[in-house]
XYZ file of C-alpha atoms in Angstrom:
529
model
C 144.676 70.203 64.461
C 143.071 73.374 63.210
C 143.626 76.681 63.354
C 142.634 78.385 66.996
C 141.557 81.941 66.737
C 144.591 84.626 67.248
C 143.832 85.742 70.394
C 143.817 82.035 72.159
C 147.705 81.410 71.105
C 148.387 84.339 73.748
C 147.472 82.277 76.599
C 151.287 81.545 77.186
C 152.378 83.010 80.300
C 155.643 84.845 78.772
C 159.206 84.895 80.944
C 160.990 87.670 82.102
C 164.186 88.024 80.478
C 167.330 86.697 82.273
C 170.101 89.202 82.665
C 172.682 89.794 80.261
C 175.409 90.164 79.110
C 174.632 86.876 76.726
C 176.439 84.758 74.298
C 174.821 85.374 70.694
C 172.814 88.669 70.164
C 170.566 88.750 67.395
C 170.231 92.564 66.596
C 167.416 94.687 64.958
C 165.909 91.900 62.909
C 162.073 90.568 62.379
C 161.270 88.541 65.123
C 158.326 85.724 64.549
C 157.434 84.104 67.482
C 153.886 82.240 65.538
C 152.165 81.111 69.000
C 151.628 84.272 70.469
C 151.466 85.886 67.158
C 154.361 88.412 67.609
C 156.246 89.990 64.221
C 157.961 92.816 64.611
C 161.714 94.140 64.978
C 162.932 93.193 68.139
C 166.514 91.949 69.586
C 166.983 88.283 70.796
C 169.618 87.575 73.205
C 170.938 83.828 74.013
C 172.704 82.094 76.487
C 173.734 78.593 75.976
C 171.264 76.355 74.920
C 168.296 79.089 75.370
C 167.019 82.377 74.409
C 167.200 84.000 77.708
C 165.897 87.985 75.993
C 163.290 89.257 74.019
C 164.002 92.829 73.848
C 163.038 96.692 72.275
C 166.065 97.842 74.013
C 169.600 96.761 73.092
C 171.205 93.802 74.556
C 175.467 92.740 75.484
C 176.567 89.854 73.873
C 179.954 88.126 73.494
C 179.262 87.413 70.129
C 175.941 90.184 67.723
C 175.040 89.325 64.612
C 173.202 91.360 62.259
C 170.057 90.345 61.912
C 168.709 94.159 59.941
C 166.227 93.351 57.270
C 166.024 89.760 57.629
C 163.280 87.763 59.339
C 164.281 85.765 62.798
C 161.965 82.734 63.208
C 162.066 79.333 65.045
C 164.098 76.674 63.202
C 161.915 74.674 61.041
C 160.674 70.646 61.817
C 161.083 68.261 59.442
C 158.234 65.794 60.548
C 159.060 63.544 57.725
C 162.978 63.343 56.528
C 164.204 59.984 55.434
C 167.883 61.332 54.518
C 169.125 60.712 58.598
C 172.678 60.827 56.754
C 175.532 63.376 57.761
C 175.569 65.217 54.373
C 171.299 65.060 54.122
C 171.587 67.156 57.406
C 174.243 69.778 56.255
C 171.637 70.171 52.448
C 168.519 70.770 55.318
C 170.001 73.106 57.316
C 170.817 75.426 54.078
C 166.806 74.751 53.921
C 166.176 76.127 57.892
C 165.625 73.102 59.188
C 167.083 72.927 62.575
C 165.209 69.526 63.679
C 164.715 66.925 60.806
C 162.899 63.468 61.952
C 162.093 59.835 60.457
C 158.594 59.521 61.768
C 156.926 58.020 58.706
C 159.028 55.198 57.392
C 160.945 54.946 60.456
C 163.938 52.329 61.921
C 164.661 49.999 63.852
C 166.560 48.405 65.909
C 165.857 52.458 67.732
C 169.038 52.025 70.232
C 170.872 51.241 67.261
C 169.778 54.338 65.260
C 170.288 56.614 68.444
C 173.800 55.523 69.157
C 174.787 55.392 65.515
C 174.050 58.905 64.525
C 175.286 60.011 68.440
C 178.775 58.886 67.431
C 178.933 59.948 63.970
C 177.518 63.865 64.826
C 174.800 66.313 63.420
C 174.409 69.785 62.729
C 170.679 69.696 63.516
C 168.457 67.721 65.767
C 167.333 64.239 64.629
C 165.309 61.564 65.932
C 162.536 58.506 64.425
C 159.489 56.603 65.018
C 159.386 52.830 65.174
C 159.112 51.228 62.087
C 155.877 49.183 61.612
C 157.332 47.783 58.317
C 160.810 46.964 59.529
C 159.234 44.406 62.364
C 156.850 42.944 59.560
C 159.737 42.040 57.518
C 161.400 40.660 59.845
C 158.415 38.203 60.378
C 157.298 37.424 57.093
C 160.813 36.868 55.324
C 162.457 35.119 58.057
C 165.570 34.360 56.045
C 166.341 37.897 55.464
C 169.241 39.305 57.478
C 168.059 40.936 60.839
C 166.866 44.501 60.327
C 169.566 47.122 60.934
C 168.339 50.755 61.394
C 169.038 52.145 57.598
C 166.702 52.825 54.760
C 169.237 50.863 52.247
C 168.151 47.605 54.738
C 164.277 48.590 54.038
C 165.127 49.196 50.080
C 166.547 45.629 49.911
C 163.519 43.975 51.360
C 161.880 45.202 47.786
C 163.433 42.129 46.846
C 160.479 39.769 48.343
C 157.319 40.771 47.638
C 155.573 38.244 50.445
C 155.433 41.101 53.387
C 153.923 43.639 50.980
C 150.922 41.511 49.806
C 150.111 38.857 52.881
C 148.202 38.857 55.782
C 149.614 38.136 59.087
C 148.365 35.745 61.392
C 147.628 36.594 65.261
C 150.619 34.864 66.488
C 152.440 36.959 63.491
C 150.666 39.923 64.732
C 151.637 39.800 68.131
C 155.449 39.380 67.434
C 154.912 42.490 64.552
C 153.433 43.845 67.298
C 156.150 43.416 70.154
C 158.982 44.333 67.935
C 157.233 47.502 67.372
C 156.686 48.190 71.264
C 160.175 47.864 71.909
C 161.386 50.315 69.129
C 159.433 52.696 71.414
C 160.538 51.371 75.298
C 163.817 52.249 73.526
C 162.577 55.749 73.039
C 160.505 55.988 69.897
C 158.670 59.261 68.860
C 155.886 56.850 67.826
C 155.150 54.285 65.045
C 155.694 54.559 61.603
C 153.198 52.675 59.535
C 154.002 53.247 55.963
C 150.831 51.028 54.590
C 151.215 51.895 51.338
C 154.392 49.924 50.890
C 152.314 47.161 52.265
C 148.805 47.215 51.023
C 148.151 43.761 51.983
C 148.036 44.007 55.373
C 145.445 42.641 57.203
C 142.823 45.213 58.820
C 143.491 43.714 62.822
C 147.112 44.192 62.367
C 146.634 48.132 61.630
C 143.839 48.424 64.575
C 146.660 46.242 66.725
C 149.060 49.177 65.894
C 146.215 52.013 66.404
C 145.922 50.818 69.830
C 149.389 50.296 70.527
C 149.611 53.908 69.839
C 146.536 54.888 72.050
C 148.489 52.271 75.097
C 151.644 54.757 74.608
C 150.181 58.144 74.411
C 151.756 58.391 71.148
C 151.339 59.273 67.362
C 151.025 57.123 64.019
C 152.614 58.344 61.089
C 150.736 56.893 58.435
C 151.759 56.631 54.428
C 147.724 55.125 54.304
C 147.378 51.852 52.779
C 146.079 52.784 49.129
C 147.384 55.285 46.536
C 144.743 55.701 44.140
C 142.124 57.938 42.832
C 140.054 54.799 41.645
C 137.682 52.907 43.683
C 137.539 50.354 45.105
C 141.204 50.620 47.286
C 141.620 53.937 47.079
C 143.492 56.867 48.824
C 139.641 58.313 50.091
C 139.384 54.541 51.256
C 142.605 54.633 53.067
C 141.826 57.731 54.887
C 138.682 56.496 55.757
C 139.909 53.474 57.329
C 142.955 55.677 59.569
C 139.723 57.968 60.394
C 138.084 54.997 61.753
C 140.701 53.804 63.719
C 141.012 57.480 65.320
C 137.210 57.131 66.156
C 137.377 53.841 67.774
C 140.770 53.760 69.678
C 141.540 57.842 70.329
C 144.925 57.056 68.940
C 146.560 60.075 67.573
C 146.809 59.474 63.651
C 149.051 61.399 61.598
C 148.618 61.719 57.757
C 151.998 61.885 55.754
C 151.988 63.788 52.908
C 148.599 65.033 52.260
C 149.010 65.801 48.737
C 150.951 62.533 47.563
C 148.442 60.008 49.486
C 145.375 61.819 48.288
C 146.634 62.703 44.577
C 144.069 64.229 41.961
C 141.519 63.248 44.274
C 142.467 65.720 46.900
C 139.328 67.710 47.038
C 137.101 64.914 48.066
C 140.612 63.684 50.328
C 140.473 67.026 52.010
C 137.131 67.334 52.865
C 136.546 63.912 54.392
C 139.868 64.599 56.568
C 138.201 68.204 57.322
C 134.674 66.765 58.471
C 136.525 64.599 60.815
C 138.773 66.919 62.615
C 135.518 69.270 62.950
C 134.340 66.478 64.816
C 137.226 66.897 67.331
C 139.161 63.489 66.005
C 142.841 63.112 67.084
C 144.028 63.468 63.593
C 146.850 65.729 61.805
C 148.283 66.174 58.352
C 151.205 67.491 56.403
C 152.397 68.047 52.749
C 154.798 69.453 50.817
C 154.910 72.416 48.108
C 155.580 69.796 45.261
C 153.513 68.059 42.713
C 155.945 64.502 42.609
C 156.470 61.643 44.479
C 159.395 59.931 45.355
C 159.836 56.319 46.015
C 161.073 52.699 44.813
C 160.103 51.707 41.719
C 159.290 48.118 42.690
C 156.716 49.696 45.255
C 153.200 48.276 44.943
C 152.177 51.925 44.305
C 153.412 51.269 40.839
C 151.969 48.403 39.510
C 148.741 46.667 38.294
C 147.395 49.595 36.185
C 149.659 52.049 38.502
C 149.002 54.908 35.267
C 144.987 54.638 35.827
C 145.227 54.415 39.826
C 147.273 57.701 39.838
C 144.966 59.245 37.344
C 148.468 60.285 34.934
C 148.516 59.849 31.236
C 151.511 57.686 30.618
C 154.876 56.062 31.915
C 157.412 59.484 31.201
C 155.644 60.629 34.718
C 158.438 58.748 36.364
C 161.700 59.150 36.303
C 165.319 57.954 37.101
C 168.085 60.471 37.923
C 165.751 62.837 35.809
C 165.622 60.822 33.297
C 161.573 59.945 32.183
C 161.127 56.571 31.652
C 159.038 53.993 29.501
C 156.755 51.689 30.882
C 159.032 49.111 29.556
C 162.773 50.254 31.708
C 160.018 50.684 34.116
C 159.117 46.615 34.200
C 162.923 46.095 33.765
C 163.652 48.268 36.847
C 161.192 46.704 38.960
C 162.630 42.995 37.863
C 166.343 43.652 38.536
C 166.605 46.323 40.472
C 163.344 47.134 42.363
C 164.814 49.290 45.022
C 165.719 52.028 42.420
C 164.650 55.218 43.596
C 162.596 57.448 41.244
C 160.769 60.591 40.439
C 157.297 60.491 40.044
C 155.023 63.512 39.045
C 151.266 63.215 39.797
C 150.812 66.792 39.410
C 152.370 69.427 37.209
C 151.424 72.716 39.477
C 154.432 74.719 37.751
C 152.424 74.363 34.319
C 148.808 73.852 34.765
C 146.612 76.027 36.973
C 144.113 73.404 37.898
C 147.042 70.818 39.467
C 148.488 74.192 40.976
C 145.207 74.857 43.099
C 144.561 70.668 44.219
C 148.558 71.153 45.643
C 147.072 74.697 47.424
C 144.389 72.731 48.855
C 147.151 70.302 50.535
C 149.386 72.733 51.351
C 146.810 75.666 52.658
C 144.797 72.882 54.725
C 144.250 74.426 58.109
C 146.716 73.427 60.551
C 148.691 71.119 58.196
C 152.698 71.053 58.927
C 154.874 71.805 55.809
C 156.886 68.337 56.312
C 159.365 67.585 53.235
C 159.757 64.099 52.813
C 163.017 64.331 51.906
C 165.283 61.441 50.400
C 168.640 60.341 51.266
C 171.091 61.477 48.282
C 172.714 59.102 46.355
C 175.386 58.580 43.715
C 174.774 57.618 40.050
C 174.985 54.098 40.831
C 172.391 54.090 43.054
C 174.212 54.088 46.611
C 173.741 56.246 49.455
C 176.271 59.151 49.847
C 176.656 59.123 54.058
C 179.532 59.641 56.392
C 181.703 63.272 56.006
C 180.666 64.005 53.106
C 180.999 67.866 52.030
C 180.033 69.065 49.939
C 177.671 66.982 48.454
C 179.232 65.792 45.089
C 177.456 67.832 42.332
C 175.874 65.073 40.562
C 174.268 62.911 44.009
C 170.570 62.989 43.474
C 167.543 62.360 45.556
C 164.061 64.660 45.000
C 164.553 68.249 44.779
C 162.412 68.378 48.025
C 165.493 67.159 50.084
C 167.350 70.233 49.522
C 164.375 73.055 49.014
C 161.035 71.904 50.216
C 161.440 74.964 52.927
C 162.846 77.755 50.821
C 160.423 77.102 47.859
C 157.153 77.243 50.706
C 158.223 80.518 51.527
C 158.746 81.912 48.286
C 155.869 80.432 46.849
C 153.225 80.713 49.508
C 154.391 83.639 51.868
C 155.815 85.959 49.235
C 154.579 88.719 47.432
C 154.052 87.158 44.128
C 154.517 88.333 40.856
C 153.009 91.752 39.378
C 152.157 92.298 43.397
C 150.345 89.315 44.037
C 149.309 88.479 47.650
C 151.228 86.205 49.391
C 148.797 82.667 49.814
C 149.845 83.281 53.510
C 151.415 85.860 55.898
C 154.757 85.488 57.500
C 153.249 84.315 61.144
C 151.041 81.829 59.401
C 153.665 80.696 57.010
C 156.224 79.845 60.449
C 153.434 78.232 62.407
C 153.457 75.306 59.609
C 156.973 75.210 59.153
C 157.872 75.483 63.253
C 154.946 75.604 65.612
C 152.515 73.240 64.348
C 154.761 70.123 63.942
C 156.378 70.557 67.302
C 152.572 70.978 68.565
C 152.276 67.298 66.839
C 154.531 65.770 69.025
C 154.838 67.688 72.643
C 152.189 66.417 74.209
C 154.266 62.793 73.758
C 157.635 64.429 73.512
C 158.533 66.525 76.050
C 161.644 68.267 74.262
C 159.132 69.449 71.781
C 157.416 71.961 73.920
C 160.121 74.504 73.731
C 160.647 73.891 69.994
C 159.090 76.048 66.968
C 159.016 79.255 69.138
C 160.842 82.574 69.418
C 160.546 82.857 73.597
C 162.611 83.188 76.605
C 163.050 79.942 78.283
C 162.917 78.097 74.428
C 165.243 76.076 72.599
C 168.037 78.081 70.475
C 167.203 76.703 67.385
C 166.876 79.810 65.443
C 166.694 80.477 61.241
C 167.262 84.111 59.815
C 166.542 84.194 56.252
C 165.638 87.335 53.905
C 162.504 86.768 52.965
C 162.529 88.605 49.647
C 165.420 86.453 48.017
C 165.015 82.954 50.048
C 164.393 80.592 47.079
C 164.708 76.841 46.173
C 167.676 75.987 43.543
C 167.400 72.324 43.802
C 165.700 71.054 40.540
C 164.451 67.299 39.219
C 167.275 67.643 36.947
C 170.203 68.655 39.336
C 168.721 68.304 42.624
C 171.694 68.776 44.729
C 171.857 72.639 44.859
C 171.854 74.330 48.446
C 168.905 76.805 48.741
C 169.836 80.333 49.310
C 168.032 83.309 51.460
C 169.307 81.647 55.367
C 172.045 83.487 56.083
C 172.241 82.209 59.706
C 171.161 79.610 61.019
C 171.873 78.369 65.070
C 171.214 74.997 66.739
C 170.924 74.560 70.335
C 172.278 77.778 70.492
C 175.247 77.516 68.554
C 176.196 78.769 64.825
C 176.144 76.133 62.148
C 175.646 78.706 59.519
C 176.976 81.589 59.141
C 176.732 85.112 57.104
C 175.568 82.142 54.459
C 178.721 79.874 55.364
C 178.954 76.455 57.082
C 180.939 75.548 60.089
C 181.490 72.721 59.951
C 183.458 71.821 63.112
C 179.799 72.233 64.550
C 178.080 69.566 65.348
C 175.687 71.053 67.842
C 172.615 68.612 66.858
C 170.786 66.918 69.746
C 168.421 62.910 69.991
C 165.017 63.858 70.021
C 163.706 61.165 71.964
C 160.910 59.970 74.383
C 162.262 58.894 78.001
C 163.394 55.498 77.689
C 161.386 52.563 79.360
C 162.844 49.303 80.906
C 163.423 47.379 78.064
C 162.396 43.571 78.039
C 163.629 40.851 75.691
C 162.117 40.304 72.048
C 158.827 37.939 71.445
C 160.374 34.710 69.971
C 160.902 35.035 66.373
C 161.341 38.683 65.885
C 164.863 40.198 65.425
C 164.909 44.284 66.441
């Protein structure tokens, strides 16, 4: 999905405003609307749900807010946010993220995940794919318990190392298959294949979920089945083969994570991915502005001469609670407990200039979404911190991306820099990755996404207004769990979650995003979703 020239993103037919008086005002501040290209200081008025004016002129409103000096842009989508918990939601939204969604790991049993997080409340919009690897398990270690829509469920399965490494048979793969299909009757934004947790995978069972996808209408999210800069089994070789499978079934592929999947090999990475959307392939990307990983440490990403695959000089890369470790805690980890969660940096962009441009090329690849990958937080013994939790205890950790990933793109790529420095990006460029182009991802499958990531009458009220010259990143690999700062408001289906830079937390405005459900019909023999 590359960049269209300016001029075609105005073919929108744009609604006359509804009359007024209306319920929230936004008054005098920088309006970015980044499909038709509009940035300039405007008034926004909004009643219920929707912005209903776009105005020069003033507007009534029960309740104005000050928007002077500060930037109003669509709320920001979170393609890829594993931290679905109450208190991962509150940390995003201090980011701008109005919509945050499990797309590349994600759950099932769907229903399950839907009516959970219904009941419990969000401040922001949520929603995931069907989980590829959650239906595998459940084949291949039959004696597990039955999978139950939470990442701690997928973190135990680390455990067993059979479903990582073993091919499936064709009766296997048409139970994986069916327990995958009905994670999406039941409303699924698409599949979540996250290969690289399973490398061993046979090559039938990924083009059985490529044309699943293509029977659907809807995307793959794809953590591609190698992590490597070496060849053979590589991260170009994984690419290659989810390029392939674009080619042959005109399934929509998504690439998670750009930067991570493609490493220090990311020039050749990018360039095969870039020859292959020229060609008019059904294929998107993401990344995020960081230089580290985050994962399990009993992953098969870090074994078997992980160091030389990653192209890293020694074990201290990773790390635990921001702790480096030795490649001997490392083995111990991945024997007792190999569902730790740790830190791992395949780039250092904040010291070398050479890592800093191969994350540019990731995060500056035409028509890439800024998508943070962000973790659930934790406490020091490892477990996740969920229900009302808030704030988030000052020592939880998770990657630094699950607080800031937003904040730190804007003040590192759409910024003036130091000693006047161009920003890598202007303003309307900067929003169209962080709003328009992920919801552009998913509308054509999702139907609640086509009034998402822009500033227009008759669009959602999910609105961000930060100041763009002090929005900033706090969260660190050291003490992650610090809110960014710069969003002084921020408004969710048309109500206030944050604001003048405070919570409400009685507001729990967030919305399913989810595909109209299909008649359901039972489970193939043998697989529990």
């Amino acid at each position: 999905m590359t960049d269209k020239p300016r001029e075609n993103h105005r073919e929108r037919t744009e609604r006359p405003n509804e009359p007024g008086p209306y319920d929230v005002v936004l008054v005098g501040g920088r309006v970015v609307d980044p499909e038709r290209y509009v940035d300039e200081v405007l008034n926004v008025g909004i009643t219920g749900d929707r912005i209903a004016a776009i105005s020069t002129g003033p507007l009534e409103g029960a309740t104005v807010i000050d928007a002077a000096g500060l930037v109003v842009a669509p709320g920001f989508v979170d393609l890829h946010a594993h931290g679905q918990q109450l208190p991962a939601a509150w940390m995003q939204a201090f980011d701008g993220v109005t919509t945050a969604l499990e797309l590349e790991s994600g759950l099932l049993p769907i229903a399950d995940f839907y009516d959970k997080v219904a009941a419990e409340g969000r401040p922001i919009n949520y929603g995931a794919s069907a989980a590829w690897t959650y239906a595998r398990i459940a084949e291949k270690e039959p004696d597990m318990a039955p999978p139950k829509a939470e990442l701690t469920w997928f973190q135990k399965a680390f455990e067993r190392r059979g479903w990582q490494q073993s091919l499936a048979d064709e009766e296997e793969v048409k139970r994986i298959i069916a327990g995958v299909e009905e994670g999406l009757e039941q409303g699924a934004l698409g599949i979540g294949i996250n290969g690289g947790y399973a490398p061993g995978y046979g090559r039938k069972e990924y083009h059985a979920l490529a044309q699943l996808a293509s029977r659907h209408g809807v995307p793959t999210f794809t953590h591609i089945r190698y992590l490597s800069v070496q060849e053979p089994e590589s991260g170009f070789e994984g690419l290659g083969e989810l390029i392939s499978l674009a080619a042959a079934t005109g399934a929509h592929m998504h690439i998670c994570h750009l930067n991570s999947v493609a490493g220090r090999d990311i020039k050749a990475c990018v360039e095969l991915v870039t020859e292959a959307q020229d060609r008019g392939l059904p294929i998107t990307v993401e990344a995020y502005p960081y230089g580290a990983c985050s994962s399990t440490v009993g992953a098969e990403v870090f074994r078997n001469e992980w160091l030389a695959r990653w192209g890293v000089e020694d074990a201290s890369a990773m790390e635990l609670n921001g702790e480096p470790l030795t490649q001997e805690r490392i083995d111990e980890l991945q024997t007792e407990d190999p569902g730790a969660v740790i830190v791992m940096h395949f780039l250092r962009p904040e010291d070398n200039d050479a890592d800093a441009e191969m994350l540019d090329r990731s995060v500056l690849h035409p028509g890439a979404a800024i998508a943070s990958d962000a973790m659930p937080w934790a406490y020091q013994d490892g477990s996740i911190v969920e229900g009302d939790v808030w704030p988030l205890p000052a020592d939880a950790f998770a990657h630094p991306r699950s607080a800031g990933c937003y904040a730190r793109f804007l003040a590192g790529w759409a910024r003036e820099g130091a000693e006047g420095q161009a920003p890598k990006l202007t303003l309307v460029e900067a929003i169209r990755k962080t709003s328009l182009i992920p919801a552009q991802i998913l509308e054509k499958s999702v139907p609640q996404m086509r009034t998402k990531g822009r500033i227009q009458v008759g669009a959602d009220a999910d609105i961000v207004v930060f100041d763009l010259a002090t929005v900033q990143d706090k969260a660190t690999f050291t003490e992650p769990a610090q809110r960014s700062i710069g969003f002084q408001h921020v408004l969710v289906n048309g109500t206030p979650i944050i604001q003048d830079g405070k919570e409400i937390l009685d507001e729990r405005p967030g919305r399913p995003i989810r595909r109209p459900l299909k008649t359901t019909r039972p489970a193939a023999p043998g697989v529990s979703v």
